[in-house]
Short mmCIF file of C-alpha atoms in Angstrom, two decimals:
data_model
loop_
_atom_site.label_atom_id
_atom_site.label_comp_id
_atom_site.label_asym_id
_atom_site.label_seq_id
_atom_site.Cartn_x
_atom_site.Cartn_y
_atom_site.Cartn_z
CA MET K 351 0.00 0.00 0.00
CA ALA K 352 2.96 2.34 0.32
CA GLU K 353 3.05 2.72 -3.46
CA LEU K 354 -0.67 3.50 -3.60
CA ASN K 355 -0.42 6.02 -0.79
CA GLU K 356 2.11 7.92 -2.88
CA ILE K 357 -0.48 8.19 -5.68
CA PHE K 358 -3.70 8.79 -3.74
CA ASN K 359 -4.43 10.93 -0.70
CA PHE K 360 -6.44 8.29 1.15
CA GLU K 361 -7.38 10.58 4.04
CA LEU K 362 -9.07 13.10 1.75
CA LEU K 363 -10.68 10.41 -0.40
CA ASN K 364 -12.04 8.61 2.67
CA ARG K 365 -13.72 11.85 3.77
CA PHE K 366 -15.21 12.23 0.32
CA PHE K 367 -16.54 8.69 0.14
CA LYS K 368 -17.86 8.74 3.72
CA HIS K 369 -19.96 11.76 2.79
CA GLN K 370 -21.13 10.10 -0.43
CA THR K 371 -21.95 6.80 1.29
CA ASP K 372 -24.05 8.57 3.91
CA ALA K 373 -25.98 10.15 1.02
CA GLY K 374 -26.68 6.73 -0.53
CA SER K 375 -23.95 6.73 -3.18
CA PRO K 376 -23.36 3.68 -5.44
CA MET K 377 -20.49 1.27 -5.03
CA PHE K 378 -16.83 2.19 -5.43
CA PHE K 379 -14.88 0.61 -8.32
CA ALA K 380 -11.27 0.05 -9.27
CA MET K 381 -10.28 -0.67 -12.87
CA ARG K 382 -6.87 -2.33 -12.91
CA THR K 383 -4.78 -2.64 -16.07
CA PHE K 384 -1.63 -4.74 -16.42
CA SER K 385 0.57 -4.28 -19.50
CA CYS K 386 3.14 -6.85 -20.63
CA LEU K 387 5.76 -7.37 -23.28
CA PRO K 388 4.48 -9.69 -26.05
CA LEU K 389 6.51 -12.73 -24.93
CA ASP K 390 5.45 -12.31 -21.29
CA PHE K 391 1.70 -11.82 -21.85
CA PRO K 392 0.75 -15.52 -22.27
CA LYS K 393 2.75 -16.41 -19.15
CA LEU K 394 1.05 -13.74 -17.03
CA LEU K 395 -2.42 -14.65 -18.29
CA LYS K 396 -1.85 -18.34 -17.51
CA LEU K 397 -0.52 -17.52 -14.02
CA LYS K 398 -3.44 -15.19 -13.35
CA GLN K 399 -6.06 -17.76 -14.39
CA GLU K 400 -4.49 -20.79 -12.73
CA VAL K 401 -3.06 -19.21 -9.57
CA GLY K 402 -4.01 -15.54 -9.06
CA ASP K 403 -7.76 -15.88 -9.62
CA VAL K 404 -7.90 -18.97 -7.39
CA LEU K 405 -6.01 -17.39 -4.50
CA ARG K 406 -7.82 -14.07 -4.69
CA GLY K 407 -11.35 -15.36 -5.30
CA SER K 408 -14.01 -12.97 -3.97
CA SER K 409 -12.44 -12.50 -0.55
CA TYR K 410 -10.66 -9.26 -1.41
CA GLY K 411 -13.31 -7.30 -3.31
CA LYS K 412 -15.99 -8.34 -5.80
CA ASN K 413 -14.79 -9.00 -9.33
CA TYR K 414 -17.16 -7.73 -12.03
CA GLY K 415 -15.06 -8.58 -15.06
CA SER K 416 -11.71 -9.69 -16.38
CA TRP K 417 -10.66 -9.08 -19.98
CA ILE K 418 -7.76 -9.01 -22.40
CA SER K 419 -7.33 -6.18 -24.90
CA GLU K 420 -8.09 -6.96 -28.55
CA PHE K 421 -7.78 -3.46 -30.06
CA GLY K 422 -6.07 -0.38 -28.72
CA GLN K 423 -2.94 -1.18 -26.73
CA LEU K 424 -2.37 -4.93 -26.88
CA ASN K 425 -0.93 -7.42 -24.37
CA GLN K 426 -3.02 -6.04 -21.55
CA ILE K 427 -5.17 -7.60 -18.82
CA TRP K 428 -8.06 -5.49 -17.50
CA GLU K 429 -9.90 -6.22 -14.25
CA LEU K 430 -12.89 -4.45 -12.67
CA TRP K 431 -13.29 -4.72 -8.89
CA ALA K 432 -16.00 -3.31 -6.64
CA TYR K 433 -15.86 -2.29 -2.97
CA ASP K 434 -18.29 -0.89 -0.44
CA SER K 435 -16.09 2.13 0.23
CA LEU K 436 -12.57 3.43 -0.17
CA ALA K 437 -11.83 2.27 3.37
CA ASP K 438 -12.98 -1.22 2.31
CA TYR K 439 -10.70 -1.02 -0.75
CA GLU K 440 -7.70 -0.03 1.36
CA TYR K 441 -8.38 -2.66 4.05
CA LEU K 442 -8.85 -5.54 1.58
CA ASN K 443 -5.73 -4.65 -0.40
CA ILE K 444 -3.64 -4.59 2.78
CA LYS K 445 -5.19 -7.93 3.75
CA LEU K 446 -4.35 -9.35 0.31
CA LEU K 447 -0.73 -8.24 0.53
CA ASN K 448 -0.49 -10.01 3.88
CA ASN K 449 -1.57 -13.27 2.26
CA LYS K 450 1.73 -15.17 1.96
CA GLU K 451 0.40 -17.54 -0.72
CA TRP K 452 -0.67 -14.56 -2.84
CA VAL K 453 2.70 -12.89 -2.50
CA ASN K 454 4.87 -15.98 -2.93
CA GLU K 455 2.91 -17.93 -5.53
CA TYR K 456 1.54 -15.07 -7.60
CA CYS K 457 3.06 -11.63 -6.98
CA ASN K 458 6.70 -12.67 -6.93
CA LEU K 459 6.30 -14.36 -10.32
CA ALA K 460 3.92 -11.85 -11.93
CA THR K 461 6.14 -8.88 -11.09
CA ASP K 462 8.76 -9.98 -13.61
CA TRP K 463 6.16 -10.09 -16.41
CA ILE K 464 4.23 -6.86 -15.71
CA ASN K 465 5.74 -4.04 -17.70
CA ASP K 466 3.35 -1.36 -16.43
CA ARG K 467 0.14 -1.14 -14.42
CA ASN K 468 -2.62 1.40 -13.97
CA ILE K 469 -5.31 1.72 -11.32
CA ARG K 470 -8.39 3.89 -11.84
CA LEU K 471 -10.40 4.65 -8.69
CA MET K 472 -13.94 5.36 -9.86
CA LYS K 473 -17.42 6.23 -8.61
CA SER K 474 -20.38 4.61 -10.38
CA GLN K 475 -22.77 7.00 -12.09
CA TYR K 476 -25.28 4.44 -13.41
CA ASP K 477 -26.76 1.11 -12.32
CA PHE K 478 -24.13 -1.51 -13.09
CA LYS K 479 -25.03 -4.54 -15.25
CA THR K 480 -23.28 -7.61 -13.84
CA SER K 481 -23.64 -10.30 -16.53
CA ILE K 482 -20.17 -10.45 -18.12
CA THR K 483 -20.32 -13.43 -20.49
CA GLN K 484 -17.79 -15.13 -22.72
CA GLU K 485 -19.99 -14.76 -25.80
CA ASN K 486 -19.79 -10.95 -25.93
CA ILE K 487 -17.16 -8.38 -26.67
CA PHE K 488 -16.89 -5.17 -24.66
CA GLU K 489 -15.77 -1.68 -25.50
CA TYR K 490 -14.31 0.44 -22.70
CA ARG K 491 -14.30 4.11 -23.63
CA TYR K 492 -12.51 6.63 -21.42
CA TYR K 493 -12.56 10.36 -22.04
CA ILE K 494 -10.75 13.30 -20.51
CA LEU K 495 -12.95 16.37 -20.28
CA LYS K 496 -12.19 20.03 -19.93
CA ASN K 497 -11.62 20.98 -16.31
CA GLY K 498 -14.80 20.75 -14.24
CA MET K 499 -16.99 19.51 -17.12
CA GLU K 500 -17.37 15.85 -16.12
CA LYS K 501 -20.65 16.38 -14.21
CA LYS K 502 -22.24 18.26 -17.11
CA TRP K 503 -21.13 15.67 -19.68
CA ILE K 504 -22.37 12.76 -17.56
CA GLY K 505 -25.72 14.51 -17.21
CA LEU K 506 -26.00 14.85 -20.98
CA LEU K 507 -25.14 11.17 -21.52
CA LYS K 508 -27.54 9.91 -18.85
CA HIS K 509 -30.33 11.94 -20.46
CA VAL K 510 -29.84 10.17 -23.82
CA LEU K 511 -28.99 6.68 -22.44
CA PRO K 512 -32.58 5.33 -22.71
CA VAL K 513 -32.34 5.97 -26.47
CA ARG K 514 -28.73 4.77 -26.72
CA GLU K 515 -29.53 1.50 -24.96
CA THR K 516 -32.06 0.58 -27.62
CA TYR K 517 -28.98 -0.07 -29.79
CA SER K 518 -26.63 -1.76 -27.28
CA GLU K 519 -26.33 -2.16 -23.53
CA VAL K 520 -24.20 0.08 -21.35
CA VAL K 521 -22.62 -2.05 -18.63
CA GLY K 522 -21.29 0.78 -16.47
CA LEU K 523 -20.67 4.51 -16.35
CA TRP K 524 -18.10 6.04 -13.99
CA SER K 525 -16.39 9.26 -13.02
CA THR K 526 -12.73 8.81 -12.15
CA ILE K 527 -11.65 10.05 -8.73
CA ALA K 528 -7.93 9.40 -9.20
CA PRO K 529 -5.46 9.62 -10.78
CA GLN K 530 -7.29 11.72 -13.46
CA PRO K 531 -10.24 13.63 -11.89
CA ASN K 532 -11.41 15.00 -15.25
CA GLU K 533 -11.94 11.51 -16.68
CA VAL K 534 -15.20 9.68 -17.31
CA SER K 535 -15.49 6.14 -18.63
CA HIS K 536 -18.19 3.77 -19.84
CA LEU K 537 -18.32 0.08 -20.73
CA TRP K 538 -20.50 -1.27 -23.57
CA ARG K 539 -21.54 -4.82 -24.48
CA TYR K 540 -21.86 -6.03 -28.10
CA PRO K 541 -22.52 -9.49 -29.57
CA ASP K 542 -19.46 -9.14 -31.82
CA LEU K 543 -17.38 -6.62 -33.77
CA ASN K 544 -19.73 -6.64 -36.76
CA ALA K 545 -22.66 -5.71 -34.52
CA ARG K 546 -20.66 -2.89 -32.99
CA GLN K 547 -19.77 -1.48 -36.40
CA LYS K 548 -23.41 -1.64 -37.54
CA ILE K 549 -24.68 0.05 -34.36
CA ARG K 550 -22.09 2.83 -34.50
CA ALA K 551 -23.11 3.53 -38.10
CA GLU K 552 -26.81 3.64 -37.21
CA LEU K 553 -26.19 6.05 -34.34
CA ALA K 554 -24.83 8.62 -36.78
CA TYR K 555 -28.40 9.01 -38.07
CA ASP K 556 -30.20 9.01 -34.73
CA GLU K 557 -31.38 12.55 -34.03
CA ASN K 558 -31.22 12.17 -30.24
CA TRP K 559 -27.66 10.85 -30.36
CA VAL K 560 -26.57 13.53 -32.83
CA ASN K 561 -27.96 16.22 -30.52
CA PHE K 562 -26.06 14.71 -27.58
CA GLN K 563 -22.83 14.70 -29.60
CA ARG K 564 -23.37 18.31 -30.60
CA LYS K 565 -23.70 19.36 -26.94
CA GLY K 566 -21.14 16.96 -25.48
CA ARG K 567 -18.21 17.15 -27.89
CA PRO K 568 -17.20 20.73 -26.96
CA LEU K 569 -16.66 19.52 -23.37
CA LEU K 570 -14.14 16.83 -24.39
CA ARG K 571 -10.34 17.07 -24.56
CA GLU K 572 -9.29 13.48 -25.33
CA LEU K 573 -11.11 10.27 -26.32
CA ASN K 574 -9.81 6.71 -25.94
CA SER K 575 -11.28 3.30 -26.59
CA VAL K 576 -10.20 -0.33 -26.15
CA ILE K 577 -11.97 -3.50 -27.27
CA LEU K 578 -11.96 -6.16 -24.56
CA ARG K 579 -12.55 -9.92 -24.69
CA PRO K 580 -13.55 -11.67 -21.44
CA THR K 581 -11.21 -14.17 -19.85
CA SER K 582 -12.47 -17.23 -17.97
CA LEU K 583 -12.95 -15.42 -14.63
#
């Protein structure tokens, strides 16, 4: 946790989430990304599935999805974990790092194969859909907005989501708390890549979606997207 404490001010974030929890806020999420060199990726994925997933289970947070990247930056593993609060997140990660089997049988081996890692701490902005299935592909889109514009942009998207979901299902919508407070992200489910391409083309002619884009695009600074394929978790 020493490394995480250098990145996040846990005292301030705990105050924030205590206030939000008292007000009935949704669950707290962490999106974890592990990047590997091409030769190391198969070894890390095998170790994760055969050792890491077994040792971690659901005792250290609730896993809502595990994927590998298909488009965008390759040789990546993405994991989405949920916690009751930031205090719960901190406590369970400390508990995990005190698990000697986890450290000796997974961490000590995985460290040599992980080239980079990223942790997004996020607050849910929409009811999360939990059915992550092997048959689907997923698109995770993450945008950086102009300073202070994330609340306005999320409001615009939530207004048009009932129309947007007639085309494909949104799995989750989040605002990032750290490390990039001007970031929003959303996860979409598609049957396959052909369906995604067809839906994206149809949206270009949907008046409601076009109006949302017209209002929302001026608030954006940077747009990113990655196509994800579920692993066996």
